[in-house]
Amino acid sequence: MARFKIVNGVKIDLTPEEETIRDQEEAQAAINKQAEIDAAAKKAADKASADAKLKALGLTDDEIAAL
Amino acid sequence: MTSILKADTIQDAAGNNIINENANTITIGASGDTVNIPSGATFNVQGTAGTGFDGRWALISTQTIPGGATYIDMDDVFSATYKNYLLVYTSVNTATDGEDLLIQVKTAAGLVSGGSDYVYGLGQIASNAHVSSGYSTGNSYYRLNNSGVGNAATESGSGTVVFYDPRSTTFYHNMQGMGAALNTAGEAISWWSVGTAKTTTALTGLRFLTASGNLDSGVLKLYGAND
């Protein structure tokens, strides 16, 4: 089904050029979202690794959380 | 039979003006008086509001989002009439789960959508105490929220975006947003953000959209006010 936009309350189908642009926007959005997921996963893994190393040094969970 | 009382001035028993007319200017009361509109009464401004009304937000445009809309455009809404503008979006439901809400602006030449036309930064707090942030030093849009808006039947996003002096031809165009929604996990999220459209061309309108997918419902209202 063709996409459409609302311009000042009027429903207008996207032109073929606009459809192409929207396809590109959505493709980029998917890339951006995956990058955010990957970054969040890396951050969580880094935190877990850091916590483990701090515990190995003798810090408690409360002390680690207080850092 | 119609009775007409002709007088330029009506005064109280003490001689204080209640109503005065002079050279087509009607004055009600005097300095120090209080003029009350009783509860239950309606006070309408039929024409153009004059001085003393500056600062109020005047409704310029209302758009209801129909199911399946990709873009919501408000064209030719920024004018010399008002200096600043407030976009209020209410109960916006996205077709796709976890979508971000975006703003693009328009000039007389069309949509501002170059890959480095916007910069933005944002912060967000969730009801699970998670605080996050995001930014871009060059993008094709101004992103309002940091994690996506949920699309379940009970989930929506609402918020405001202020457009500061969009008709300026001297400065880049600053925008500031606040909002609230439920995210994909059903957590309440609140965000605040800033975005700048890096053009000194006067803005004429705006586009409201999601990063991907369509909009299913909601209402957009744009208000204008002078500083």
PDB file of C-alpha atoms in Angstrom:
ATOM      1  CA  MET A   1       0.000   0.000   0.000  1.00  0.00           C
ATOM      2  CA  ALA A   2       1.315   3.394  -0.938  1.00  0.00           C
ATOM      3  CA  ARG A   3       2.387   5.609   1.905  1.00  0.00           C
ATOM      4  CA  PHE A   4       0.728   8.967   2.394  1.00  0.00           C
ATOM      5  CA  LYS A   5       1.267  12.213   4.242  1.00  0.00           C
ATOM      6  CA  ILE A   6      -1.062  14.736   5.754  1.00  0.00           C
ATOM      7  CA  VAL A   7      -0.398  18.287   4.614  1.00  0.00           C
ATOM      8  CA  ASN A   8      -2.478  20.887   6.423  1.00  0.00           C
ATOM      9  CA  GLY A   9      -5.144  18.267   6.939  1.00  0.00           C
ATOM     10  CA  VAL A  10      -5.159  16.986   3.358  1.00  0.00           C
ATOM     11  CA  LYS A  11      -4.206  13.374   2.630  1.00  0.00           C
ATOM     12  CA  ILE A  12      -1.635  13.140  -0.175  1.00  0.00           C
ATOM     13  CA  ASP A  13       0.041   9.989  -1.464  1.00  0.00           C
ATOM     14  CA  LEU A  14       3.822  10.066  -1.442  1.00  0.00           C
ATOM     15  CA  THR A  15       5.405  10.534  -4.821  1.00  0.00           C
ATOM     16  CA  PRO A  16       7.754   7.805  -6.093  1.00  0.00           C
ATOM     17  CA  GLU A  17      10.658  10.084  -5.140  1.00  0.00           C
ATOM     18  CA  GLU A  18       9.266  10.509  -1.623  1.00  0.00           C
ATOM     19  CA  GLU A  19       8.749   6.754  -1.342  1.00  0.00           C
ATOM     20  CA  THR A  20      12.409   6.247  -2.202  1.00  0.00           C
ATOM     21  CA  ILE A  21      13.470   8.818   0.391  1.00  0.00           C
ATOM     22  CA  ARG A  22      11.288   7.159   3.031  1.00  0.00           C
ATOM     23  CA  ASP A  23      12.766   3.762   2.189  1.00  0.00           C
ATOM     24  CA  GLN A  24      16.216   5.255   2.750  1.00  0.00           C
ATOM     25  CA  GLU A  25      15.108   6.882   6.023  1.00  0.00           C
ATOM     26  CA  GLU A  26      13.763   3.590   7.315  1.00  0.00           C
ATOM     27  CA  ALA A  27      16.887   1.709   6.256  1.00  0.00           C
ATOM     28  CA  GLN A  28      19.046   4.235   8.089  1.00  0.00           C
ATOM     29  CA  ALA A  29      16.748   4.060  11.136  1.00  0.00           C
ATOM     30  CA  ALA A  30      17.261   0.293  11.267  1.00  0.00           C
ATOM     31  CA  ILE A  31      21.041   0.774  11.129  1.00  0.00           C
ATOM     32  CA  ASN A  32      20.880   3.415  13.858  1.00  0.00           C
ATOM     33  CA  LYS A  33      18.719   1.248  16.085  1.00  0.00           C
ATOM     34  CA  GLN A  34      21.041  -1.746  15.760  1.00  0.00           C
ATOM     35  CA  ALA A  35      24.017   0.483  16.543  1.00  0.00           C
ATOM     36  CA  GLU A  36      22.270   1.662  19.708  1.00  0.00           C
ATOM     37  CA  ILE A  37      21.491  -1.929  20.716  1.00  0.00           C
ATOM     38  CA  ASP A  38      25.093  -2.933  20.110  1.00  0.00           C
ATOM     39  CA  ALA A  39      26.408   0.044  22.081  1.00  0.00           C
ATOM     40  CA  ALA A  40      24.093  -0.717  25.009  1.00  0.00           C
ATOM     41  CA  ALA A  41      25.138  -4.365  25.007  1.00  0.00           C
ATOM     42  CA  LYS A  42      28.815  -3.417  24.960  1.00  0.00           C
ATOM     43  CA  LYS A  43      28.294  -0.963  27.815  1.00  0.00           C
ATOM     44  CA  ALA A  44      26.525  -3.633  29.883  1.00  0.00           C
ATOM     45  CA  ALA A  45      29.299  -6.140  29.175  1.00  0.00           C
ATOM     46  CA  ASP A  46      31.964  -3.597  30.062  1.00  0.00           C
ATOM     47  CA  LYS A  47      30.183  -2.822  33.333  1.00  0.00           C
ATOM     48  CA  ALA A  48      29.888  -6.492  34.233  1.00  0.00           C
ATOM     49  CA  SER A  49      33.574  -6.995  33.509  1.00  0.00           C
ATOM     50  CA  ALA A  50      34.536  -3.951  35.557  1.00  0.00           C
ATOM     51  CA  ASP A  51      32.335  -5.079  38.455  1.00  0.00           C
ATOM     52  CA  ALA A  52      33.964  -8.521  38.438  1.00  0.00           C
ATOM     53  CA  LYS A  53      37.451  -7.009  38.505  1.00  0.00           C
ATOM     54  CA  LEU A  54      36.490  -4.664  41.362  1.00  0.00           C
ATOM     55  CA  LYS A  55      35.042  -7.580  43.321  1.00  0.00           C
ATOM     56  CA  ALA A  56      38.276  -9.476  42.769  1.00  0.00           C
ATOM     57  CA  LEU A  57      40.026  -6.569  44.438  1.00  0.00           C
ATOM     58  CA  GLY A  58      37.759  -7.020  47.472  1.00  0.00           C
ATOM     59  CA  LEU A  59      35.089  -4.356  46.931  1.00  0.00           C
ATOM     60  CA  THR A  60      31.512  -5.142  47.972  1.00  0.00           C
ATOM     61  CA  ASP A  61      28.494  -4.613  45.737  1.00  0.00           C
ATOM     62  CA  ASP A  62      27.520  -1.528  47.774  1.00  0.00           C
ATOM     63  CA  GLU A  63      31.004  -0.085  47.416  1.00  0.00           C
ATOM     64  CA  ILE A  64      30.952  -0.673  43.685  1.00  0.00           C
ATOM     65  CA  ALA A  65      27.542   0.928  43.393  1.00  0.00           C
ATOM     66  CA  ALA A  66      28.777   3.932  45.359  1.00  0.00           C
ATOM     67  CA  LEU A  67      31.561   4.632  42.869  1.00  0.00           C
TER      68      LEU A  67
ATOM     69  CA  MET B   1     -40.055  50.274  20.460  1.00  0.00           C
ATOM     70  CA  THR B   2     -36.315  50.556  20.765  1.00  0.00           C
ATOM     71  CA  SER B   3     -34.842  52.992  23.249  1.00  0.00           C
ATOM     72  CA  ILE B   4     -31.430  54.493  22.679  1.00  0.00           C
ATOM     73  CA  LEU B   5     -29.489  56.254  25.393  1.00  0.00           C
ATOM     74  CA  LYS B   6     -26.857  58.481  23.848  1.00  0.00           C
ATOM     75  CA  ALA B   7     -23.906  59.399  26.035  1.00  0.00           C
ATOM     76  CA  ASP B   8     -20.129  59.475  25.732  1.00  0.00           C
ATOM     77  CA  THR B   9     -19.553  58.680  29.372  1.00  0.00           C
ATOM     78  CA  ILE B  10     -21.301  56.627  32.031  1.00  0.00           C
ATOM     79  CA  GLN B  11     -20.189  57.286  35.602  1.00  0.00           C
ATOM     80  CA  ASP B  12     -20.963  55.886  39.013  1.00  0.00           C
ATOM     81  CA  ALA B  13     -22.617  57.950  41.702  1.00  0.00           C
ATOM     82  CA  ALA B  14     -19.235  59.273  42.796  1.00  0.00           C
ATOM     83  CA  GLY B  15     -18.409  60.583  39.343  1.00  0.00           C
ATOM     84  CA  ASN B  16     -15.913  57.870  38.413  1.00  0.00           C
ATOM     85  CA  ASN B  17     -15.976  56.687  34.809  1.00  0.00           C
ATOM     86  CA  ILE B  18     -17.475  53.279  34.193  1.00  0.00           C
ATOM     87  CA  ILE B  19     -17.472  53.540  30.390  1.00  0.00           C
ATOM     88  CA  ASN B  20     -16.120  56.318  28.214  1.00  0.00           C
ATOM     89  CA  GLU B  21     -16.057  56.709  24.466  1.00  0.00           C
ATOM     90  CA  ASN B  22     -13.783  59.161  22.717  1.00  0.00           C
ATOM     91  CA  ALA B  23     -12.776  59.197  19.057  1.00  0.00           C
ATOM     92  CA  ASN B  24     -13.804  55.552  18.577  1.00  0.00           C
ATOM     93  CA  THR B  25     -11.880  54.381  21.619  1.00  0.00           C
ATOM     94  CA  ILE B  26     -13.985  52.865  24.384  1.00  0.00           C
ATOM     95  CA  THR B  27     -12.474  52.780  27.856  1.00  0.00           C
ATOM     96  CA  ILE B  28     -13.918  50.586  30.583  1.00  0.00           C
ATOM     97  CA  GLY B  29     -13.128  51.679  34.122  1.00  0.00           C
ATOM     98  CA  ALA B  30     -10.044  53.599  35.137  1.00  0.00           C
ATOM     99  CA  SER B  31      -6.586  52.931  36.482  1.00  0.00           C
ATOM    100  CA  GLY B  32      -6.830  51.052  39.741  1.00  0.00           C
ATOM    101  CA  ASP B  33     -10.226  49.560  38.940  1.00  0.00           C
ATOM    102  CA  THR B  34     -10.916  45.838  38.694  1.00  0.00           C
ATOM    103  CA  VAL B  35     -13.011  44.673  35.747  1.00  0.00           C
ATOM    104  CA  ASN B  36     -14.477  41.229  36.324  1.00  0.00           C
ATOM    105  CA  ILE B  37     -16.001  38.803  33.856  1.00  0.00           C
ATOM    106  CA  PRO B  38     -18.425  36.797  36.025  1.00  0.00           C
ATOM    107  CA  SER B  39     -18.130  33.066  36.375  1.00  0.00           C
ATOM    108  CA  GLY B  40     -20.247  31.393  33.729  1.00  0.00           C
ATOM    109  CA  ALA B  41     -19.877  34.275  31.297  1.00  0.00           C
ATOM    110  CA  THR B  42     -17.973  33.919  27.988  1.00  0.00           C
ATOM    111  CA  PHE B  43     -15.469  36.560  26.863  1.00  0.00           C
ATOM    112  CA  ASN B  44     -14.782  36.381  23.119  1.00  0.00           C
ATOM    113  CA  VAL B  45     -12.328  38.355  21.053  1.00  0.00           C
ATOM    114  CA  GLN B  46     -14.033  38.476  17.668  1.00  0.00           C
ATOM    115  CA  GLY B  47     -11.340  40.432  15.870  1.00  0.00           C
ATOM    116  CA  THR B  48      -7.619  40.757  16.295  1.00  0.00           C
ATOM    117  CA  ALA B  49      -6.446  40.935  19.875  1.00  0.00           C
ATOM    118  CA  GLY B  50      -4.749  44.239  20.548  1.00  0.00           C
ATOM    119  CA  THR B  51      -2.058  45.234  22.997  1.00  0.00           C
ATOM    120  CA  GLY B  52      -2.067  43.641  26.407  1.00  0.00           C
ATOM    121  CA  PHE B  53      -2.701  40.206  24.936  1.00  0.00           C
ATOM    122  CA  ASP B  54       0.930  39.532  24.007  1.00  0.00           C
ATOM    123  CA  GLY B  55       2.380  36.345  25.400  1.00  0.00           C
ATOM    124  CA  ARG B  56      -0.712  34.225  25.119  1.00  0.00           C
ATOM    125  CA  TRP B  57      -0.593  31.276  22.776  1.00  0.00           C
ATOM    126  CA  ALA B  58      -2.930  31.608  19.790  1.00  0.00           C
ATOM    127  CA  LEU B  59      -4.026  28.448  18.035  1.00  0.00           C
ATOM    128  CA  ILE B  60      -2.765  28.384  14.453  1.00  0.00           C
ATOM    129  CA  SER B  61      -3.283  24.848  13.232  1.00  0.00           C
ATOM    130  CA  THR B  62      -4.819  21.564  14.368  1.00  0.00           C
ATOM    131  CA  GLN B  63      -4.120  18.256  12.663  1.00  0.00           C
ATOM    132  CA  THR B  64      -5.565  14.916  13.612  1.00  0.00           C
ATOM    133  CA  ILE B  65      -3.385  11.970  12.673  1.00  0.00           C
ATOM    134  CA  PRO B  66      -5.238   9.345  10.673  1.00  0.00           C
ATOM    135  CA  GLY B  67      -4.097   5.743  10.781  1.00  0.00           C
ATOM    136  CA  GLY B  68      -1.163   4.941   8.524  1.00  0.00           C
ATOM    137  CA  ALA B  69       0.163   8.462   7.948  1.00  0.00           C
ATOM    138  CA  THR B  70       3.889   8.615   7.249  1.00  0.00           C
ATOM    139  CA  TYR B  71       4.352  12.362   7.640  1.00  0.00           C
ATOM    140  CA  ILE B  72       2.308  15.119   9.223  1.00  0.00           C
ATOM    141  CA  ASP B  73       3.143  18.408   7.563  1.00  0.00           C
ATOM    142  CA  MET B  74       2.166  21.850   8.754  1.00  0.00           C
ATOM    143  CA  ASP B  75       2.955  24.105   5.808  1.00  0.00           C
ATOM    144  CA  ASP B  76       3.070  27.910   5.846  1.00  0.00           C
ATOM    145  CA  VAL B  77       2.344  28.130   9.556  1.00  0.00           C
ATOM    146  CA  PHE B  78       5.325  30.272  10.604  1.00  0.00           C
ATOM    147  CA  SER B  79       4.703  33.905   9.719  1.00  0.00           C
ATOM    148  CA  ALA B  80       5.542  37.430  10.802  1.00  0.00           C
ATOM    149  CA  THR B  81       2.436  37.441  12.986  1.00  0.00           C
ATOM    150  CA  TYR B  82       4.148  35.563  15.836  1.00  0.00           C
ATOM    151  CA  LYS B  83       7.693  35.355  17.078  1.00  0.00           C
ATOM    152  CA  ASN B  84       7.648  31.935  18.797  1.00  0.00           C
ATOM    153  CA  TYR B  85       5.641  28.777  18.261  1.00  0.00           C
ATOM    154  CA  LEU B  86       4.568  25.874  20.428  1.00  0.00           C
ATOM    155  CA  LEU B  87       3.763  22.479  18.956  1.00  0.00           C
ATOM    156  CA  VAL B  88       1.682  20.268  21.257  1.00  0.00           C
ATOM    157  CA  TYR B  89       1.356  16.639  20.224  1.00  0.00           C
ATOM    158  CA  THR B  90      -1.069  14.552  22.217  1.00  0.00           C
ATOM    159  CA  SER B  91      -1.555  10.797  22.462  1.00  0.00           C
ATOM    160  CA  VAL B  92       0.551   9.965  19.447  1.00  0.00           C
ATOM    161  CA  ASN B  93       0.414   6.263  18.738  1.00  0.00           C
ATOM    162  CA  THR B  94       3.069   4.802  16.462  1.00  0.00           C
ATOM    163  CA  ALA B  95       2.315   1.944  14.093  1.00  0.00           C
ATOM    164  CA  THR B  96       5.641   0.277  14.823  1.00  0.00           C
ATOM    165  CA  ASP B  97       6.785  -0.570  18.324  1.00  0.00           C
ATOM    166  CA  GLY B  98       9.704   1.407  19.675  1.00  0.00           C
ATOM    167  CA  GLU B  99       9.781   4.262  17.210  1.00  0.00           C
ATOM    168  CA  ASP B 100      11.408   7.621  17.817  1.00  0.00           C
ATOM    169  CA  LEU B 101       9.604  10.902  17.220  1.00  0.00           C
ATOM    170  CA  LEU B 102      11.335  13.342  14.893  1.00  0.00           C
ATOM    171  CA  ILE B 103      10.951  16.910  13.708  1.00  0.00           C
ATOM    172  CA  GLN B 104      12.022  18.411  10.413  1.00  0.00           C
ATOM    173  CA  VAL B 105      11.441  21.986   9.343  1.00  0.00           C
ATOM    174  CA  LYS B 106      10.628  23.607   6.036  1.00  0.00           C
ATOM    175  CA  THR B 107      11.609  26.782   4.227  1.00  0.00           C
ATOM    176  CA  ALA B 108      10.123  28.331   1.123  1.00  0.00           C
ATOM    177  CA  ALA B 109      12.561  26.127  -0.795  1.00  0.00           C
ATOM    178  CA  GLY B 110      11.157  22.947   0.766  1.00  0.00           C
ATOM    179  CA  LEU B 111      12.068  20.408   3.422  1.00  0.00           C
ATOM    180  CA  VAL B 112      15.312  20.888   5.344  1.00  0.00           C
ATOM    181  CA  SER B 113      16.627  17.329   5.296  1.00  0.00           C
ATOM    182  CA  GLY B 114      20.331  17.361   4.520  1.00  0.00           C
ATOM    183  CA  GLY B 115      22.490  14.887   6.414  1.00  0.00           C
ATOM    184  CA  SER B 116      24.106  17.603   8.551  1.00  0.00           C
ATOM    185  CA  ASP B 117      21.292  20.159   8.679  1.00  0.00           C
ATOM    186  CA  TYR B 118      20.439  19.440  12.326  1.00  0.00           C
ATOM    187  CA  VAL B 119      22.251  18.955  15.606  1.00  0.00           C
ATOM    188  CA  TYR B 120      20.510  17.746  18.727  1.00  0.00           C
ATOM    189  CA  GLY B 121      21.001  16.505  22.241  1.00  0.00           C
ATOM    190  CA  LEU B 122      18.591  14.859  24.632  1.00  0.00           C
ATOM    191  CA  GLY B 123      18.207  13.321  28.044  1.00  0.00           C
ATOM    192  CA  GLN B 124      15.670  10.846  29.247  1.00  0.00           C
ATOM    193  CA  ILE B 125      14.625   9.245  32.516  1.00  0.00           C
ATOM    194  CA  ALA B 126      12.522   6.110  32.864  1.00  0.00           C
ATOM    195  CA  SER B 127      10.352   4.765  35.644  1.00  0.00           C
ATOM    196  CA  ASN B 128      12.942   2.038  36.235  1.00  0.00           C
ATOM    197  CA  ALA B 129      15.378   4.832  37.209  1.00  0.00           C
ATOM    198  CA  HIS B 130      17.341   4.389  34.013  1.00  0.00           C
ATOM    199  CA  VAL B 131      18.796   7.680  32.815  1.00  0.00           C
ATOM    200  CA  SER B 132      20.063   7.916  29.272  1.00  0.00           C
ATOM    201  CA  SER B 133      21.090  10.482  26.744  1.00  0.00           C
ATOM    202  CA  GLY B 134      21.761  10.875  23.079  1.00  0.00           C
ATOM    203  CA  TYR B 135      23.078  13.432  20.646  1.00  0.00           C
ATOM    204  CA  SER B 136      24.000  14.084  17.069  1.00  0.00           C
ATOM    205  CA  THR B 137      26.471  16.561  15.634  1.00  0.00           C
ATOM    206  CA  GLY B 138      24.940  16.239  12.199  1.00  0.00           C
ATOM    207  CA  ASN B 139      21.719  14.658  11.077  1.00  0.00           C
ATOM    208  CA  SER B 140      18.748  15.052   8.767  1.00  0.00           C
ATOM    209  CA  TYR B 141      16.271  15.580  11.618  1.00  0.00           C
ATOM    210  CA  TYR B 142      15.820  16.703  15.212  1.00  0.00           C
ATOM    211  CA  ARG B 143      15.188  13.686  17.412  1.00  0.00           C
ATOM    212  CA  LEU B 144      12.921  14.252  20.399  1.00  0.00           C
ATOM    213  CA  ASN B 145      13.244  11.084  22.515  1.00  0.00           C
ATOM    214  CA  ASN B 146      16.020   8.637  23.307  1.00  0.00           C
ATOM    215  CA  SER B 147      14.242   5.282  23.396  1.00  0.00           C
ATOM    216  CA  GLY B 148      11.273   4.313  21.349  1.00  0.00           C
ATOM    217  CA  VAL B 149       7.618   4.910  22.024  1.00  0.00           C
ATOM    218  CA  GLY B 150       5.594   1.766  22.549  1.00  0.00           C
ATOM    219  CA  ASN B 151       2.743   0.947  20.230  1.00  0.00           C
ATOM    220  CA  ALA B 152       0.515  -1.187  22.469  1.00  0.00           C
ATOM    221  CA  ALA B 153      -3.119  -0.199  22.738  1.00  0.00           C
ATOM    222  CA  THR B 154      -2.492   1.651  25.991  1.00  0.00           C
ATOM    223  CA  GLU B 155       0.816   3.234  24.950  1.00  0.00           C
ATOM    224  CA  SER B 156       1.327   6.647  23.392  1.00  0.00           C
ATOM    225  CA  GLY B 157       3.566   9.678  23.453  1.00  0.00           C
ATOM    226  CA  SER B 158       2.694  13.295  24.199  1.00  0.00           C
ATOM    227  CA  GLY B 159       4.798  16.408  24.435  1.00  0.00           C
ATOM    228  CA  THR B 160       5.704  19.870  23.279  1.00  0.00           C
ATOM    229  CA  VAL B 161       8.249  21.466  21.013  1.00  0.00           C
ATOM    230  CA  VAL B 162       9.001  25.181  21.107  1.00  0.00           C
ATOM    231  CA  PHE B 163      10.253  26.799  17.910  1.00  0.00           C
ATOM    232  CA  TYR B 164      12.177  29.939  18.763  1.00  0.00           C
ATOM    233  CA  ASP B 165      12.029  32.737  16.190  1.00  0.00           C
ATOM    234  CA  PRO B 166      11.652  30.460  13.156  1.00  0.00           C
ATOM    235  CA  ARG B 167      11.356  33.471  10.858  1.00  0.00           C
ATOM    236  CA  SER B 168      14.802  34.763  11.734  1.00  0.00           C
ATOM    237  CA  THR B 169      17.114  35.263   8.774  1.00  0.00           C
ATOM    238  CA  THR B 170      20.075  35.973  11.047  1.00  0.00           C
ATOM    239  CA  PHE B 171      20.281  33.019  13.387  1.00  0.00           C
ATOM    240  CA  TYR B 172      20.077  29.262  13.152  1.00  0.00           C
ATOM    241  CA  HIS B 173      16.730  27.972  14.398  1.00  0.00           C
ATOM    242  CA  ASN B 174      16.630  26.552  17.906  1.00  0.00           C
ATOM    243  CA  MET B 175      13.982  24.154  19.119  1.00  0.00           C
ATOM    244  CA  GLN B 176      13.361  22.650  22.536  1.00  0.00           C
ATOM    245  CA  GLY B 177      11.246  19.641  23.387  1.00  0.00           C
ATOM    246  CA  MET B 178       9.746  17.901  26.359  1.00  0.00           C
ATOM    247  CA  GLY B 179       7.675  14.768  26.325  1.00  0.00           C
ATOM    248  CA  ALA B 180       6.309  11.722  28.060  1.00  0.00           C
ATOM    249  CA  ALA B 181       5.455   8.247  26.829  1.00  0.00           C
ATOM    250  CA  LEU B 182       5.451   4.572  27.590  1.00  0.00           C
ATOM    251  CA  ASN B 183       8.302   2.691  25.978  1.00  0.00           C
ATOM    252  CA  THR B 184       8.361  -0.782  24.503  1.00  0.00           C
ATOM    253  CA  ALA B 185       8.754  -2.329  27.956  1.00  0.00           C
ATOM    254  CA  GLY B 186       5.779  -0.421  29.297  1.00  0.00           C
ATOM    255  CA  GLU B 187       7.963   1.878  31.396  1.00  0.00           C
ATOM    256  CA  ALA B 188       7.124   5.550  31.730  1.00  0.00           C
ATOM    257  CA  ILE B 189       9.737   7.732  30.081  1.00  0.00           C
ATOM    258  CA  SER B 190      10.177  11.478  30.093  1.00  0.00           C
ATOM    259  CA  TRP B 191      12.574  13.378  27.880  1.00  0.00           C
ATOM    260  CA  TRP B 192      13.884  16.843  27.303  1.00  0.00           C
ATOM    261  CA  SER B 193      15.806  17.779  24.207  1.00  0.00           C
ATOM    262  CA  VAL B 194      17.290  20.580  22.168  1.00  0.00           C
ATOM    263  CA  GLY B 195      17.725  20.747  18.436  1.00  0.00           C
ATOM    264  CA  THR B 196      18.948  23.311  15.953  1.00  0.00           C
ATOM    265  CA  ALA B 197      18.204  23.566  12.267  1.00  0.00           C
ATOM    266  CA  LYS B 198      21.385  24.998  10.833  1.00  0.00           C
ATOM    267  CA  THR B 199      19.922  27.381   8.317  1.00  0.00           C
ATOM    268  CA  THR B 200      19.451  31.128   8.399  1.00  0.00           C
ATOM    269  CA  THR B 201      16.646  30.903   5.885  1.00  0.00           C
ATOM    270  CA  ALA B 202      13.294  31.775   7.444  1.00  0.00           C
ATOM    271  CA  LEU B 203      11.274  28.701   8.312  1.00  0.00           C
ATOM    272  CA  THR B 204       7.765  28.315   6.957  1.00  0.00           C
ATOM    273  CA  GLY B 205       6.570  24.999   8.380  1.00  0.00           C
ATOM    274  CA  LEU B 206       7.359  21.707  10.014  1.00  0.00           C
ATOM    275  CA  ARG B 207       7.114  17.953   9.569  1.00  0.00           C
ATOM    276  CA  PHE B 208       6.322  15.520  12.383  1.00  0.00           C
ATOM    277  CA  LEU B 209       7.349  11.933  11.756  1.00  0.00           C
ATOM    278  CA  THR B 210       8.743   8.752  13.190  1.00  0.00           C
ATOM    279  CA  ALA B 211      12.176   7.364  12.405  1.00  0.00           C
ATOM    280  CA  SER B 212      10.545   4.388  10.700  1.00  0.00           C
ATOM    281  CA  GLY B 213       7.025   3.195  10.086  1.00  0.00           C
ATOM    282  CA  ASN B 214       3.886   5.278  10.289  1.00  0.00           C
ATOM    283  CA  LEU B 215       1.743   7.188  12.738  1.00  0.00           C
ATOM    284  CA  ASP B 216      -1.553   5.684  13.762  1.00  0.00           C
ATOM    285  CA  SER B 217      -3.303   8.332  15.829  1.00  0.00           C
ATOM    286  CA  GLY B 218      -2.865  11.515  17.806  1.00  0.00           C
ATOM    287  CA  VAL B 219      -3.489  15.212  17.572  1.00  0.00           C
ATOM    288  CA  LEU B 220      -1.077  18.013  16.757  1.00  0.00           C
ATOM    289  CA  LYS B 221      -1.788  21.615  17.640  1.00  0.00           C
ATOM    290  CA  LEU B 222       0.447  24.553  16.799  1.00  0.00           C
ATOM    291  CA  TYR B 223       0.237  27.800  18.736  1.00  0.00           C
ATOM    292  CA  GLY B 224       1.934  31.136  18.169  1.00  0.00           C
ATOM    293  CA  ALA B 225       2.890  33.886  20.566  1.00  0.00           C
ATOM    294  CA  ASN B 226       4.939  37.060  20.637  1.00  0.00           C
ATOM    295  CA  ASP B 227       7.678  37.769  23.090  1.00  0.00           C
TER     296      ASP B 227
END
